Amino acid sequence: MSGNGNYVVAVGTGFGVYFWNNTLSIPDGSFDVDPDYTNFDSPDPLEYVDISWNGSVVVVAGSDTLMAFIGLPRTLTPSIFTAPIGGCYVGGLDVSSDGSVFAFACASPDESAALVYYVDTFMWNPLWVSIPLGGFVSALDMSEDGEHIVVSTNYMAQAYGVYVFHYASEKAGEYVTPLGFNELKEPDVGIRDLLGGIPPDYNFTDFDYPEDSIYDVSISNDGGSIAFGTGKSVYILDSELELYDVYHGADYTVSYVVKVSGNGKSVVTCGGTIDSVYYFEVTRPRPTAIVGGEIMNYNILIIDRLWPLVIGILLVIGILLSIVKRYK
């Protein structure tokens, strides 16, 4: 859904793109509302979609296809950009708020690692490509301004790495168009560029339970707060992927979906059951994790990092009580 809530776009596991215009004017309680625009031109099934804040840019991706639709709120005959991506199976996609850039991650051409692409939407040209990252892409998120990107990878169904790229636009201009875009006449040019791609600024591999897969990852608008979930655990990190705190649940109903607020002050996660919603308050320099498991029933305050203060307060109270009793 667009940031202003007035446009909705969807893809499934088929070839269709479905767009609803002026959704805020649809009467409450409406059912079976037909989309205002559909497109079935993709040669491959589509699995990822994102939309700009005002709905004017829609980007979709599948196993071998990338498409952008420009201007849908104004016209039902939008400009459409399409590019084959050479068997690069997409594992994450995000569009900036203004739609000017987007990032996606997928397997490298030889399927040995993951790559992050940072693309100029309107020029329809990658600004840069990352170096091959270890593992296979499981999730990607980008700040609203398109400047901070975080991506997670797994290998053999186990957590492999979390990588962050800061100030993405400043990394542009170092590479020629990679193989697969705009019908390159020299196929070896793209290969050379991929081998010399942009490295991440920081990476994280210190998982408490590396046997768990990473399901989702999220980053704040300033890149200062990052979180990812492994189903059972929630890791909260700073801009350099230094660990703020981690919460481990009793089972795998904690963090299939993870979202950091735009200002980076809170994290919300959920699992696979109706009552598994968790809220974390991120206060610097350390976060206070306020966790609601079955949120209708209880809230838990985690004070593992505050225990010296708590013990000190209890000791002071005990001393004061003894003094009061002595002179009473």
XYZ file of N, CA and C in Angstrom, residues 62-288:
681
model
N 10.172 -11.087 -10.115
C 9.987 -12.532 -10.058
C 11.313 -13.228 -10.175
N 11.284 -14.481 -10.559
C 12.510 -15.268 -10.587
C 13.481 -14.789 -11.658
N 12.968 -14.231 -12.756
C 13.852 -13.838 -13.846
C 13.427 -12.521 -14.488
N 12.539 -11.780 -13.819
C 11.976 -10.572 -14.428
C 11.848 -9.448 -13.413
N 12.136 -8.232 -13.880
C 11.957 -7.021 -13.089
C 11.121 -6.057 -13.923
N 10.068 -5.462 -13.310
C 9.196 -4.537 -14.035
C 8.891 -3.320 -13.168
N 8.760 -2.154 -13.806
C 8.334 -0.938 -13.120
C 7.177 -0.316 -13.891
N 6.193 0.187 -13.147
C 5.023 0.854 -13.720
C 5.024 2.294 -13.203
N 5.072 3.253 -14.119
C 5.195 4.662 -13.749
C 3.911 5.412 -14.117
N 3.304 6.070 -13.133
C 2.184 6.962 -13.406
C 0.805 6.374 -13.256
N 0.660 5.225 -12.591
C -0.657 4.582 -12.497
C -1.746 5.450 -11.860
N -1.476 6.252 -10.847
C -2.567 7.066 -10.296
C -3.156 8.055 -11.303
N -2.372 8.435 -12.312
C -2.826 9.434 -13.284
C -3.386 8.820 -14.557
N -2.964 7.603 -14.882
C -3.360 7.004 -16.145
C -3.403 5.488 -16.023
N -4.278 4.859 -16.797
C -4.335 3.406 -16.847
C -3.496 2.859 -17.991
N -2.692 3.722 -18.605
C -1.704 3.289 -19.589
C -0.331 3.787 -19.131
N 0.190 3.219 -18.059
C 1.449 3.708 -17.477
C 2.646 3.394 -18.353
N 3.729 4.102 -18.096
C 5.007 3.721 -18.689
C 5.481 2.452 -17.994
N 5.943 1.486 -18.780
C 6.354 0.198 -18.226
C 7.794 -0.081 -18.632
N 8.644 -0.332 -17.639
C 10.013 -0.750 -17.883
C 10.125 -2.228 -17.526
N 10.842 -2.980 -18.351
C 11.020 -4.405 -18.093
C 12.470 -4.783 -18.326
N 12.988 -5.672 -17.486
C 14.351 -6.159 -17.677
C 14.448 -7.606 -17.225
N 15.048 -8.468 -18.047
C 15.386 -9.807 -17.555
C 16.565 -9.699 -16.598
N 16.595 -10.538 -15.594
C 17.689 -10.444 -14.620
C 18.468 -11.749 -14.519
N 18.498 -12.477 -15.621
C 19.448 -13.562 -15.786
C 19.398 -14.665 -14.755
N 18.205 -15.161 -14.430
C 18.103 -16.242 -13.463
C 18.441 -15.830 -12.058
N 18.422 -14.535 -11.796
C 18.759 -13.989 -10.479
C 17.514 -14.046 -9.602
N 17.340 -15.112 -8.852
C 16.115 -15.326 -8.085
C 16.018 -14.307 -6.956
N 15.001 -13.442 -7.016
C 14.878 -12.320 -6.092
C 14.452 -12.794 -4.710
N 15.092 -12.199 -3.671
C 14.743 -12.524 -2.297
C 14.367 -11.321 -1.471
N 14.266 -10.139 -2.102
C 13.878 -8.935 -1.376
C 13.834 -7.753 -2.313
N 12.889 -6.818 -2.063
C 12.695 -5.658 -2.927
C 12.133 -4.516 -2.098
N 12.643 -3.289 -2.311
C 12.110 -2.128 -1.602
C 12.302 -0.880 -2.456
N 11.257 -0.029 -2.497
C 11.262 1.208 -3.270
C 11.354 2.388 -2.307
N 12.128 3.410 -2.671
C 12.201 4.609 -1.838
C 10.852 5.319 -1.823
N 10.662 6.184 -0.841
C 9.381 6.864 -0.679
C 8.997 7.677 -1.910
N 9.979 8.346 -2.535
C 9.672 9.149 -3.717
C 9.720 8.347 -5.007
N 10.096 7.064 -4.924
C 10.110 6.198 -6.091
C 11.298 6.364 -7.000
N 12.236 7.228 -6.661
C 13.352 7.518 -7.563
C 14.364 6.383 -7.638
N 14.500 5.621 -6.562
C 15.429 4.487 -6.545
C 14.756 3.292 -5.885
N 15.276 2.118 -6.186
C 14.841 0.926 -5.464
C 16.015 -0.029 -5.339
N 15.909 -0.930 -4.403
C 16.944 -1.939 -4.186
C 16.301 -3.312 -4.219
N 17.025 -4.272 -4.759
C 16.577 -5.657 -4.665
C 17.796 -6.553 -4.493
N 17.567 -7.714 -3.943
C 18.645 -8.673 -3.706
C 18.262 -10.004 -4.316
N 19.263 -10.695 -4.824
C 18.991 -11.979 -5.471
C 20.269 -12.807 -5.508
N 20.149 -14.018 -6.031
C 21.305 -14.899 -6.150
C 22.233 -14.396 -7.246
N 23.524 -14.616 -7.074
C 24.493 -14.259 -8.101
C 24.283 -15.152 -9.330
N 24.837 -14.759 -10.497
C 24.602 -15.543 -11.713
C 24.947 -17.019 -11.588
N 25.970 -17.352 -10.814
C 26.323 -18.767 -10.648
C 25.644 -19.392 -9.429
N 24.723 -18.632 -8.786
C 23.935 -19.106 -7.645
C 24.801 -19.509 -6.453
N 25.991 -18.916 -6.354
C 26.880 -19.256 -5.248
C 26.781 -18.278 -4.088
N 26.156 -17.112 -4.302
C 26.102 -16.079 -3.268
C 24.943 -15.139 -3.576
N 24.843 -14.062 -2.786
C 23.773 -13.080 -2.961
C 24.347 -11.758 -3.454
N 23.542 -11.019 -4.215
C 23.924 -9.705 -4.713
C 22.833 -8.698 -4.377
N 23.233 -7.458 -4.085
C 22.293 -6.357 -3.885
C 22.445 -5.387 -5.051
N 21.323 -5.048 -5.684
C 21.292 -4.077 -6.775
C 20.632 -2.793 -6.279
N 21.228 -1.657 -6.613
C 20.676 -0.336 -6.285
C 20.395 0.359 -7.605
N 19.116 0.648 -7.886
C 18.689 0.984 -9.241
C 18.032 2.363 -9.296
N 18.385 3.145 -10.309
C 17.697 4.394 -10.629
C 16.425 4.030 -11.389
N 15.265 4.292 -10.798
C 14.007 3.847 -11.386
C 13.743 4.499 -12.730
N 13.891 5.811 -12.821
C 13.476 6.531 -14.020
C 14.474 6.394 -15.166
N 15.751 6.233 -14.838
C 16.743 5.947 -15.870
C 16.770 4.461 -16.194
N 16.164 3.665 -15.315
C 16.115 2.203 -15.459
C 17.520 1.644 -15.647
N 18.355 2.012 -14.671
C 19.752 1.634 -14.760
C 20.313 1.410 -13.361
N 20.987 0.287 -13.097
C 21.596 0.072 -11.783
C 22.692 1.096 -11.519
N 22.663 1.684 -10.341
C 23.707 2.624 -9.941
C 24.911 1.892 -9.374
N 24.660 0.774 -8.723
C 25.746 -0.088 -8.276
C 25.220 -1.475 -7.928
N 26.159 -2.407 -7.828
C 25.874 -3.787 -7.438
C 26.858 -4.163 -6.345
N 26.411 -4.896 -5.360
C 27.294 -5.282 -4.259
C 28.270 -6.368 -4.682
N 29.272 -6.576 -3.862
C 30.084 -7.778 -4.004
C 29.210 -8.983 -3.661
N 29.587 -10.183 -4.081
C 28.819 -11.358 -3.667
C 28.839 -11.507 -2.147
N 27.665 -11.643 -1.571
C 27.522 -11.815 -0.128
C 27.283 -13.284 0.180
N 27.843 -13.759 1.283
C 27.688 -15.158 1.634
C 26.243 -15.537 1.905
N 25.864 -16.733 1.501
C 24.517 -17.223 1.753
C 23.544 -16.827 0.664
N 22.268 -17.134 0.895
C 21.203 -16.834 -0.049
C 20.225 -15.856 0.587
N 19.750 -14.904 -0.185
C 18.940 -13.806 0.341
C 17.661 -14.322 0.982
N 17.372 -13.812 2.187
C 16.098 -14.123 2.833
C 15.216 -12.898 2.980
N 15.801 -11.692 3.088
C 14.996 -10.478 3.244
C 15.855 -9.252 2.971
N 15.177 -8.154 2.610
C 15.845 -6.869 2.374
C 14.915 -5.751 2.814
N 15.496 -4.678 3.355
C 14.722 -3.487 3.693
C 15.578 -2.258 3.406
N 14.912 -1.146 3.068
C 15.610 0.098 2.753
C 14.896 1.253 3.442
N 15.656 2.244 3.881
C 15.066 3.428 4.495
C 14.216 4.177 3.472
N 13.305 5.014 3.962
C 12.369 5.707 3.079
C 13.077 6.597 2.059
N 14.221 7.166 2.433
C 14.932 8.042 1.501
C 15.866 7.279 0.570
N 15.914 5.959 0.702
C 16.741 5.149 -0.172
C 18.218 5.172 0.139
N 18.597 5.645 1.331
C 20.013 5.805 1.654
C 20.603 4.651 2.461
N 19.788 3.874 3.136
C 20.298 2.816 4.012
C 19.602 1.500 3.664
N 20.401 0.463 3.424
C 19.881 -0.829 2.985
C 20.411 -1.915 3.905
N 19.547 -2.800 4.335
C 19.963 -3.957 5.121
C 19.427 -5.212 4.448
N 20.246 -6.250 4.434
C 19.864 -7.503 3.792
C 20.328 -8.663 4.654
N 19.542 -9.728 4.683
C 19.900 -10.920 5.457
C 20.025 -12.115 4.524
N 20.883 -13.061 4.916
C 21.076 -14.267 4.116
C 21.079 -15.507 5.006
N 20.669 -16.607 4.420
C 20.735 -17.923 5.055
C 21.554 -18.854 4.178
N 22.008 -19.938 4.772
C 22.671 -20.986 3.998
C 22.302 -22.331 4.597
N 21.800 -23.214 3.766
C 21.360 -24.540 4.223
C 20.353 -24.408 5.364
N 19.407 -23.476 5.185
C 18.319 -23.244 6.150
C 18.828 -22.781 7.512
N 20.009 -22.174 7.542
C 20.560 -21.633 8.779
C 21.011 -20.188 8.552
N 20.972 -19.377 9.617
C 21.387 -17.981 9.519
C 22.844 -17.888 9.068
N 23.102 -17.005 8.104
C 24.462 -16.849 7.602
C 25.015 -15.451 7.885
N 24.277 -14.397 7.497
C 24.800 -13.055 7.718
C 23.745 -11.979 7.561
N 24.007 -10.829 8.198
C 23.214 -9.613 8.011
C 24.186 -8.527 7.572
N 23.840 -7.789 6.519
C 24.739 -6.817 5.917
C 24.019 -5.478 5.784
N 24.752 -4.379 5.996
C 24.144 -3.055 5.871
C 24.998 -2.168 4.968
N 24.318 -1.396 4.120
C 24.949 -0.419 3.228
C 24.393 0.956 3.595
N 25.259 1.864 4.022
C 24.831 3.214 4.385
C 25.165 4.205 3.266
N 24.346 5.263 3.170
C 24.538 6.333 2.186
C 24.715 5.742 0.785
N 23.690 5.011 0.398
C 23.745 4.237 -0.842
C 23.970 5.106 -2.070
N 23.378 6.297 -2.097
C 23.520 7.139 -3.289
C 24.959 7.584 -3.504
N 25.733 7.685 -2.428
C 27.126 8.111 -2.550
C 28.012 7.011 -3.125
N 27.505 5.792 -3.173
C 28.275 4.686 -3.731
C 28.077 4.574 -5.238
N 27.192 5.391 -5.804
C 26.864 5.303 -7.226
C 27.997 5.847 -8.086
N 27.952 5.499 -9.366
C 28.898 6.046 -10.325
C 30.175 5.262 -10.474
N 30.303 4.149 -9.753
C 31.547 3.388 -9.818
C 31.481 2.230 -10.805
N 30.287 1.987 -11.373
C 30.129 0.781 -12.178
C 29.380 1.025 -13.470
N 29.791 0.295 -14.485
C 29.075 0.245 -15.747
C 27.859 -0.661 -15.546
N 26.863 -0.517 -16.407
C 25.653 -1.330 -16.301
C 25.986 -2.812 -16.219
N 25.485 -3.522 -15.213
C 25.775 -4.949 -15.078
C 25.104 -5.784 -16.161
N 25.572 -6.981 -16.305
C 25.032 -7.923 -17.274
C 23.545 -8.141 -17.027
N 22.754 -8.090 -18.107
C 21.329 -8.381 -17.990
C 20.443 -7.168 -18.145
N 20.992 -5.956 -18.069
C 20.196 -4.742 -18.213
C 20.495 -4.070 -19.559
N 19.445 -3.538 -20.166
C 19.566 -2.689 -21.355
C 20.326 -3.353 -22.500
N 20.254 -4.668 -22.581
C 20.808 -5.416 -23.713
C 22.278 -5.074 -23.970
N 23.091 -5.276 -22.977
C 24.524 -5.015 -23.132
C 25.096 -5.768 -24.333
N 25.924 -5.080 -25.094
C 26.535 -5.699 -26.268
C 27.786 -6.486 -25.898
N 28.384 -6.157 -24.757
C 29.589 -6.856 -24.322
C 29.274 -7.616 -23.039
N 28.888 -8.867 -23.138
C 28.443 -9.603 -21.951
C 29.495 -9.739 -20.873
N 30.788 -9.681 -21.250
C 31.827 -9.838 -20.227
C 31.952 -8.598 -19.350
N 31.450 -7.439 -19.798
C 31.546 -6.217 -19.000
C 30.791 -6.381 -17.697
N 29.571 -6.902 -17.793
C 28.775 -7.110 -16.599
C 29.442 -8.052 -15.621
N 30.039 -9.111 -16.126
C 30.706 -10.075 -15.251
C 31.857 -9.408 -14.504
N 32.658 -8.594 -15.197
C 33.774 -7.915 -14.536
C 33.267 -7.009 -13.422
N 32.186 -6.286 -13.696
C 31.662 -5.359 -12.704
C 31.155 -6.093 -11.476
N 30.490 -7.227 -11.690
C 29.970 -7.981 -10.558
C 31.095 -8.466 -9.657
N 32.212 -8.827 -10.267
C 33.330 -9.331 -9.476
C 33.988 -8.229 -8.656
N 33.764 -6.975 -8.999
C 34.371 -5.875 -8.264
C 33.350 -4.971 -7.636
N 32.281 -5.521 -7.090
C 31.153 -4.743 -6.602
C 31.403 -4.021 -5.291
N 30.331 -3.376 -4.805
C 30.373 -2.568 -3.586
C 30.298 -3.468 -2.350
N 31.232 -3.339 -1.410
C 31.148 -4.134 -0.178
C 30.174 -3.495 0.805
N 29.581 -4.277 1.686
C 28.741 -3.692 2.740
C 29.602 -2.908 3.718
N 28.985 -1.964 4.403
C 29.725 -1.195 5.401
C 29.980 -2.010 6.661
N 29.011 -2.844 7.029
C 29.153 -3.683 8.224
C 28.404 -4.990 7.996
N 28.828 -6.015 8.723
C 28.087 -7.274 8.680
C 28.009 -7.875 10.081
N 27.030 -8.750 10.278
C 26.798 -9.384 11.577
C 26.631 -10.882 11.362
N 27.363 -11.672 12.171
C 27.271 -13.131 12.067
C 27.213 -13.822 13.425
N 27.134 -13.047 14.499
C 27.220 -13.605 15.857
C 25.835 -14.022 16.364
N 25.292 -15.078 15.780
C 23.957 -15.546 16.143
C 24.019 -16.478 17.351
N 23.092 -16.293 18.285
C 23.042 -17.189 19.440
C 22.596 -18.586 19.039
N 21.707 -18.657 18.058
C 21.217 -19.946 17.557
C 21.382 -19.964 16.040
N 22.598 -20.218 15.541
C 22.839 -20.154 14.098
C 22.057 -21.188 13.302
N 21.515 -22.184 13.972
C 20.721 -23.184 13.256
C 19.363 -22.646 12.826
N 18.959 -21.481 13.337
C 17.691 -20.861 12.959
C 17.869 -19.996 11.710
N 16.883 -20.000 10.835
C 16.907 -19.157 9.642
C 16.480 -17.731 9.979
N 16.950 -16.772 9.191
C 16.485 -15.387 9.306
C 15.286 -15.217 8.381
N 14.179 -14.738 8.944
C 12.953 -14.588 8.166
C 12.724 -13.165 7.676
N 13.090 -12.178 8.473
C 12.795 -10.800 8.092
C 13.814 -9.863 8.715
N 13.975 -8.689 8.089
C 14.922 -7.690 8.557
C 14.330 -6.311 8.283
N 14.688 -5.319 9.119
C 14.123 -3.977 8.960
C 15.123 -2.939 9.451
N 15.020 -1.709 8.902
C 15.949 -0.634 9.250
C 15.181 0.677 9.394
N 15.619 1.537 10.304
C 14.978 2.839 10.508
C 15.379 3.799 9.390
N 14.712 4.940 9.336
C 14.967 5.891 8.256
C 16.346 6.530 8.323
N 16.935 6.626 9.528
C 18.287 7.178 9.624
C 19.355 6.095 9.631
N 18.947 4.842 9.501
C 19.898 3.737 9.502
C 20.460 3.404 10.860
N 19.957 4.052 11.923
C 20.532 3.882 13.252
C 19.995 2.713 14.034
N 18.837 2.202 13.659
C 18.255 1.041 14.342
C 17.939 -0.035 13.315
N 18.380 -1.241 13.594
C 18.193 -2.376 12.691
C 17.703 -3.555 13.520
N 16.788 -4.323 12.972
C 16.296 -5.504 13.677
C 16.075 -6.628 12.677
N 16.259 -7.851 13.154
C 15.912 -9.002 12.322
C 15.366 -10.114 13.203
N 14.616 -11.005 12.586
C 13.962 -12.068 13.329
C 14.263 -13.437 12.759
N 14.372 -14.415 13.660
C 14.648 -15.795 13.265
C 13.490 -16.724 13.606
N 12.324 -16.155 13.769
C 11.178 -16.954 14.173
C 11.047 -17.029 15.675
N 12.127 -17.415 16.352
C 12.139 -17.529 17.812
C 12.793 -16.331 18.482
N 13.666 -15.611 17.778
C 14.468 -14.550 18.391
C 14.311 -13.234 17.643
N 14.517 -12.134 18.386
C 14.557 -10.793 17.803
C 15.889 -10.161 18.184
N 16.686 -9.797 17.193
C 17.959 -9.115 17.408
C 17.772 -7.639 17.070
N 18.211 -6.756 17.975
C 18.146 -5.315 17.754
C 19.571 -4.775 17.752
N 19.941 -4.060 16.665
C 21.315 -3.629 16.468
C 21.372 -2.150 16.114
N 22.589 -1.571 16.218
C 22.763 -0.173 15.846
C 23.220 -0.071 14.392
N 23.608 1.126 13.981
C 23.955 1.371 12.582
C 25.177 0.585 12.122
N 26.044 0.200 13.069
C 27.237 -0.565 12.735
C 27.050 -2.053 13.007
N 25.799 -2.453 13.183
C 25.427 -3.838 13.468
C 26.050 -4.354 14.754
N 26.281 -3.431 15.698
C 26.632 -3.824 17.055
C 25.335 -4.162 17.785
N 25.352 -5.247 18.535
C 24.129 -5.747 19.154
C 23.694 -4.865 20.316
N 22.476 -4.308 20.225
C 21.858 -3.629 21.359
C 21.361 -4.674 22.354
N 20.523 -5.563 21.842
C 19.884 -6.543 22.712
C 19.283 -7.642 21.852
N 18.985 -8.763 22.473
C 18.332 -9.866 21.777
C 17.305 -10.485 22.705
N 16.173 -10.842 22.149
C 15.118 -11.510 22.912
C 14.882 -12.880 22.299
N 14.906 -13.912 23.143
C 14.639 -15.269 22.697
C 13.302 -15.730 23.257
N 12.382 -16.088 22.385
C 11.096 -16.603 22.814
C 11.163 -18.081 23.131
N 10.061 -18.607 23.616
C 10.003 -20.018 23.982
C 9.810 -20.912 22.765
N 9.264 -20.356 21.680
C 9.024 -21.152 20.482
C 9.138 -20.247 19.257
N 8.779 -20.785 18.103
C 8.959 -20.054 16.847
C 7.695 -19.286 16.457
N 7.178 -18.493 17.382
C 6.005 -17.662 17.096
C 6.289 -16.198 17.426
N 7.543 -15.798 17.323
C 7.942 -14.464 17.777
C 8.214 -13.506 16.619
N 8.941 -13.930 15.590
C 9.507 -12.939 14.669
C 9.599 -13.421 13.226
N 8.489 -13.859 12.665
C 8.464 -14.122 11.226
C 8.393 -12.812 10.443
N 7.795 -11.789 11.050
C 7.721 -10.453 10.456
C 8.304 -9.459 11.452
N 9.177 -8.567 10.978
C 9.855 -7.588 11.833
C 9.738 -6.208 11.188
N 9.415 -5.195 11.994
C 9.336 -3.831 11.474
C 9.898 -2.852 12.487
N 10.901 -2.061 12.054
C 11.448 -0.966 12.853
C 10.700 0.312 12.477
N 10.313 1.105 13.469
C 9.633 2.368 13.179
C 10.561 3.303 12.421
N 9.980 4.263 11.708
C 10.785 5.190 10.929
C 11.791 5.956 11.754
N 11.418 6.330 12.989
C 12.341 7.074 13.846
C 13.287 6.171 14.627
N 13.150 4.867 14.465
C 14.067 3.924 15.096
C 13.865 3.702 16.567
N 12.775 4.219 17.143
C 12.577 4.134 18.584
C 11.777 2.915 19.024
N 11.240 2.163 18.094
C 10.479 0.976 18.481
C 10.567 -0.083 17.395
N 10.337 -1.321 17.817
C 10.339 -2.470 16.918
C 9.100 -3.296 17.220
N 8.404 -3.717 16.183
C 7.249 -4.596 16.343
C 7.503 -5.863 15.545
N 7.196 -7.004 16.142
C 7.351 -8.277 15.450
C 6.107 -9.120 15.655
N 5.953 -10.125 14.815
C 4.867 -11.081 15.027
C 5.281 -12.440 14.508
N 4.595 -13.465 15.023
C 4.855 -14.831 14.614
C 3.724 -15.369 13.771
N 3.495 -16.665 13.888
C 2.510 -17.300 13.027
C 1.187 -17.585 13.686
N 0.953 -17.042 14.883
C -0.324 -17.263 15.556
C -0.984 -15.927 15.835
N -2.280 -15.951 16.102
C -3.064 -14.728 16.188
C -2.669 -13.857 17.376
N -2.088 -14.455 18.411
C -1.774 -13.677 19.609
C -0.283 -13.426 19.787
N 0.507 -13.630 18.750
C 1.963 -13.495 18.903
C 2.439 -12.174 18.309
N 2.200 -11.078 19.023
C 2.662 -9.752 18.627
C 3.557 -9.212 19.733
N 4.724 -8.711 19.359
C 5.712 -8.258 20.334
C 6.120 -6.824 20.025
N 6.316 -6.045 21.076
C 6.710 -4.639 20.935
C 7.976 -4.390 21.746
N 8.957 -3.759 21.109
C 10.223 -3.433 21.761
C 10.443 -1.930 21.674
N 10.760 -1.313 22.786
C 11.076 0.114 22.811
C 12.587 0.274 22.780
N 13.091 0.928 21.765
C 14.534 1.089 21.583
C 14.943 2.451 22.121
N 15.600 2.454 23.280
C 16.095 3.689 23.875
C 17.608 3.649 23.898
N 18.231 4.708 23.437
C 19.678 4.721 23.354
C 20.283 5.237 24.648
N 21.450 4.737 25.067
C 22.312 3.872 24.277
C 21.922 2.398 24.285
N 20.989 1.989 25.153
C 20.553 0.594 25.174
C 19.044 0.548 25.044
N 18.504 -0.497 24.441
C 17.053 -0.578 24.317
C 16.410 -1.197 25.549
N 15.185 -0.798 25.809
C 14.360 -1.485 26.791
C 13.354 -2.312 26.017
